Amino acid sequence: MHFTTLASGSSGNAILVGEGHRHLLVDCGVSGKSLLTNLAQLNIAESEIEGIIVTHEHIDHIRGVGILARKLKIPVYATAGLWKAMGRFLGKLAGNQCVEVSASFTCAGLDVLLYPTSHDSCESYGLKILRPGKGGKSHLMVGIATDSGRITDEMNRYLKGCDGFVVEANYDDEKLHNGPYPAYLKKRISGHFGHLENSQLARGLTEWIQENTQRVVLAHLSEENNTPEIALSTVLNILKESKVSQTCPEVKVHVAPRHTPHELIILRE
C-alpha cells in the first residue's frame, strides 16, 4: 500500500492512495492538467485512477474534480450533503459518475471510512483508508485529516494507530497573530471551524502514532502563516518530548510540497 500528496495548500489539494496499479484520489483542488502532470512525475498512469473522493466543497479541494472525472471517466464519491453543495460547480457528469456515499464504502479495492471534521463548510470529512488483510497480508491504514479547527473525538478514534498519515499543520500561531491578515480572518483560521495549528496537530499525533506507524506527512500549510521549517521543527520537538520518542522512534515526518508531488511513500508489511 502506498500514498502521497500531489498538491497541498490553499492553492489546491490532492492526495493519492493505492496499492499496486490501482489508485484513488482524495480531492482534486488543482486543474486537471496540473493533476495529470504531477501523476506523470510519479510514473503513475492516468488509467490507474479509479475514483475521486471529496472531503468537502471548498474550491481548493474540488477545482479539478469535474474536469478530471469526465476526462478519465471515473466516479466521484461524496455524501448527499456535499453533492447538494458542490454539484453545480463540477459541471455535467454521467449518472454513474455521481456516487453518493455515507460512512463506509470501497474504492480501488480499498476500504474507505469517513468521519466528520470541524470546518466551516457544508460538510467536512476526514478519511481512514484500509487495505483489507487478505492472503496472509496484514491490514494497512492511511489516516487523512486536512481541514479541521480542532482535534475531535472522531479524529482520535479513527486516526489512532494508522500506519501512515496525511494531516494538516496549517499555521503557526505567532506568524498568524503577528501577520497581515485582518482580525476577522485570523479569528476564522484559529477558531474551532478553521484549521489546525502546528502544535495542535503535534499533540494529536502524540496520541495517534503507535508502534506500527511509519510515516507522517504534514499537509495544507499556509503560505502566509507557516513555513515548512517551522511546521516540521514544531512537530518534531513535541514528538521528541512525548512517549512517541520511545514507542515509535523510527517514525519519519515529512512536509508536503505545495505545487509538486511528494515522493511516493510505500508502507511496509
XYZ file of C-alpha atoms in Angstrom:
269
model
C 0.000 0.000 0.000
C 1.258 3.491 -0.817
C 0.221 7.114 -0.560
C 1.408 10.630 -1.276
C 0.286 14.203 -1.825
C 0.018 15.550 -5.365
C -0.654 19.153 -4.292
C -1.097 20.698 -0.867
C -2.174 24.097 0.488
C -4.772 26.792 -0.018
C -3.861 26.884 -3.719
C -5.087 23.308 -4.137
C -5.089 19.870 -2.521
C -4.954 16.338 -3.867
C -3.889 13.069 -2.228
C -3.179 9.709 -3.857
C -3.684 6.356 -2.098
C -3.367 2.948 -3.700
C -1.855 -0.472 -3.970
C -0.131 -1.951 -6.996
C -1.643 -0.343 -10.089
C -4.960 0.649 -8.521
C -5.323 4.142 -7.064
C -7.877 6.580 -5.729
C -7.689 10.341 -5.299
C -8.785 12.249 -2.237
C -9.883 15.645 -3.588
C -8.633 17.440 -6.683
C -8.281 21.123 -5.912
C -5.936 21.871 -8.809
C -6.600 21.883 -12.523
C -6.967 18.566 -14.279
C -3.866 19.348 -16.335
C -1.756 20.030 -13.240
C -3.003 16.865 -11.567
C -2.100 14.703 -14.552
C 1.320 16.372 -14.835
C 2.021 15.577 -11.191
C 0.851 11.992 -11.636
C 3.241 11.591 -14.553
C 6.128 12.758 -12.363
C 5.426 9.702 -10.182
C 5.163 7.422 -13.235
C 1.531 6.659 -12.472
C -0.704 6.212 -15.498
C -3.967 8.139 -15.539
C -5.747 4.895 -16.451
C -4.859 3.571 -12.979
C -7.021 6.163 -11.179
C -10.347 4.570 -10.265
C -12.203 7.336 -8.428
C -12.135 10.688 -6.634
C -13.348 11.053 -3.042
C -14.367 14.564 -1.983
C -13.795 15.664 1.632
C -15.666 18.993 1.410
C -16.854 21.570 -1.101
C -14.232 24.342 -0.803
C -12.665 25.245 -4.145
C -9.135 24.251 -3.101
C -10.470 20.694 -2.853
C -12.839 20.461 -5.849
C -11.410 22.796 -8.528
C -10.456 19.982 -10.923
C -12.844 17.232 -9.821
C -15.408 17.565 -12.593
C -12.889 18.013 -15.396
C -10.795 15.065 -14.261
C -13.785 12.785 -13.728
C -15.017 13.494 -17.260
C -11.602 13.035 -18.845
C -10.786 9.793 -17.047
C -14.397 8.543 -16.981
C -14.176 7.755 -13.288
C -16.741 8.140 -10.483
C -16.805 10.877 -7.871
C -17.670 9.785 -4.326
C -19.317 12.276 -1.964
C -22.050 12.451 0.653
C -25.554 13.660 -0.175
C -24.880 16.984 1.546
C -21.717 17.562 -0.458
C -23.425 16.730 -3.742
C -26.043 19.348 -2.934
C -23.384 21.946 -2.100
C -20.923 21.315 -4.914
C -22.848 19.683 -7.757
C -23.285 22.847 -9.797
C -19.541 23.621 -9.614
C -18.472 20.288 -11.105
C -20.369 20.582 -14.363
C -22.236 17.763 -16.072
C -21.235 14.257 -15.052
C -22.585 10.942 -16.270
C -25.124 9.349 -13.952
C -22.772 6.573 -12.864
C -20.074 9.125 -12.038
C -22.077 10.672 -9.184
C -21.759 8.188 -6.351
C -23.460 9.057 -3.074
C -21.702 7.574 -0.053
C -22.127 7.603 3.699
C -19.916 6.172 6.432
C -18.059 3.438 4.543
C -17.529 2.174 1.008
C -14.909 0.616 -1.265
C -12.852 2.300 -3.991
C -9.878 0.914 -5.936
C -10.007 -2.231 -3.820
C -9.520 -0.272 -0.597
C -11.965 0.205 2.250
C -12.796 3.849 2.975
C -14.212 5.109 6.266
C -15.470 8.693 6.621
C -15.577 10.652 9.869
C -16.630 14.288 10.423
C -14.101 17.059 10.991
C -14.697 20.568 12.357
C -14.526 23.013 9.450
C -16.581 25.915 8.095
C -18.111 24.068 5.176
C -21.432 22.406 4.447
C -19.933 19.088 5.477
C -16.300 18.188 6.043
C -14.746 14.748 6.405
C -11.520 13.025 7.201
C -10.790 9.536 5.965
C -9.327 6.284 7.143
C -8.341 4.132 4.172
C -7.592 0.479 4.791
C -6.096 -2.296 2.765
C -8.055 -5.411 3.706
C -5.949 -8.151 5.219
C -6.264 -10.954 2.667
C -3.991 -13.775 1.579
C -1.781 -13.502 4.625
C -1.391 -9.732 4.267
C -1.908 -7.570 7.317
C -4.210 -4.585 7.446
C -2.513 -1.324 6.495
C -4.170 2.024 7.223
C -3.722 5.589 6.000
C -5.331 8.368 8.042
C -6.217 11.689 6.422
C -7.313 14.935 8.082
C -6.701 18.093 6.065
C -9.253 20.624 7.335
C -10.354 20.922 10.960
C -10.286 23.712 13.506
C -9.815 21.356 16.456
C -8.945 17.796 17.358
C -12.270 15.998 17.617
C -13.264 12.784 19.367
C -13.849 11.239 15.949
C -10.326 12.111 14.841
C -8.908 10.477 17.961
C -10.975 7.370 17.355
C -10.320 6.919 13.644
C -6.715 8.084 13.380
C -5.157 6.250 16.308
C -2.858 3.502 15.109
C -2.677 4.313 11.398
C 0.441 3.200 9.530
C 0.653 6.442 7.565
C -0.818 9.918 7.925
C -1.573 12.974 5.797
C -2.582 15.581 8.361
C -3.000 19.321 8.476
C -0.389 21.596 10.046
C -1.874 24.794 8.660
C -0.449 27.687 10.628
C 1.994 28.861 13.248
C 0.207 30.800 15.984
C 2.831 33.526 16.249
C 3.048 34.102 12.499
C -0.741 34.235 12.195
C -1.322 36.720 15.001
C 1.617 38.953 14.042
C 0.855 38.740 10.343
C -1.071 41.000 7.931
C -4.421 39.193 7.915
C -7.439 41.190 9.160
C -8.780 40.318 12.605
C -11.883 38.510 11.320
C -9.754 36.183 9.159
C -7.321 35.441 11.973
C -10.305 34.564 14.158
C -11.758 32.311 11.464
C -8.495 30.426 10.885
C -7.759 29.894 14.583
C -11.356 29.120 15.543
C -12.996 25.747 16.111
C -14.162 25.632 12.484
C -10.921 26.803 10.894
C -7.603 24.998 10.668
C -5.129 23.182 12.887
C -2.103 24.994 14.297
C 1.249 23.186 14.230
C 1.341 22.399 17.943
C -2.347 21.371 17.954
C -1.618 18.822 15.274
C 1.525 17.642 17.038
C -0.388 16.980 20.250
C -2.900 14.954 18.270
C -0.086 12.943 16.731
C 1.268 12.044 20.164
C -1.988 10.112 20.676
C -2.436 8.759 17.143
C 1.072 7.463 16.478
C 1.520 3.881 17.641
C 4.282 1.311 17.289
C 3.154 0.380 13.762
C 3.193 3.987 12.456
C 5.771 4.530 9.725
C 5.260 7.894 8.029
C 3.597 11.248 8.680
C 3.109 13.912 6.008
C 2.307 17.438 7.189
C -0.120 18.988 4.725
C -2.202 22.069 3.918
C 0.460 24.508 5.205
C -0.474 28.175 4.913
C 1.820 30.075 2.566
C 1.475 33.252 4.659
C 1.222 31.932 8.224
C 3.599 28.984 8.249
C 6.777 27.627 6.721
C 7.870 24.029 6.154
C 10.758 24.599 8.555
C 8.562 25.927 11.376
C 5.925 23.219 10.935
C 8.476 20.413 10.886
C 10.519 21.659 13.833
C 7.415 22.308 15.968
C 6.008 18.847 15.342
C 9.326 17.045 15.787
C 10.087 18.857 19.050
C 6.718 17.950 20.559
C 7.000 14.340 19.393
C 10.517 14.134 20.823
C 9.262 15.209 24.246
C 6.375 12.717 24.163
C 6.027 8.962 24.522
C 6.411 8.688 20.732
C 10.187 9.009 21.070
C 10.216 5.709 22.977
C 7.317 3.797 21.407
C 7.951 4.738 17.771
C 11.485 6.157 17.410
C 11.749 5.359 13.685
C 8.655 7.225 12.506
C 9.531 9.706 9.759
C 7.850 13.086 9.383
C 7.747 14.940 6.049
C 6.248 18.173 4.716
C 4.076 18.064 1.601
C 5.244 20.343 -1.256
C 2.736 22.974 -2.312
C 2.591 22.545 -6.092
C 4.536 19.373 -6.827
C 4.052 15.781 -5.717
C 5.755 14.322 -2.688
C 7.643 11.128 -3.407
C 5.519 8.004 -3.259
C 5.518 6.586 0.272
C 5.361 2.791 0.375
C 4.143 1.261 3.615
C 5.856 -1.966 4.618
C 4.079 -5.034 5.940
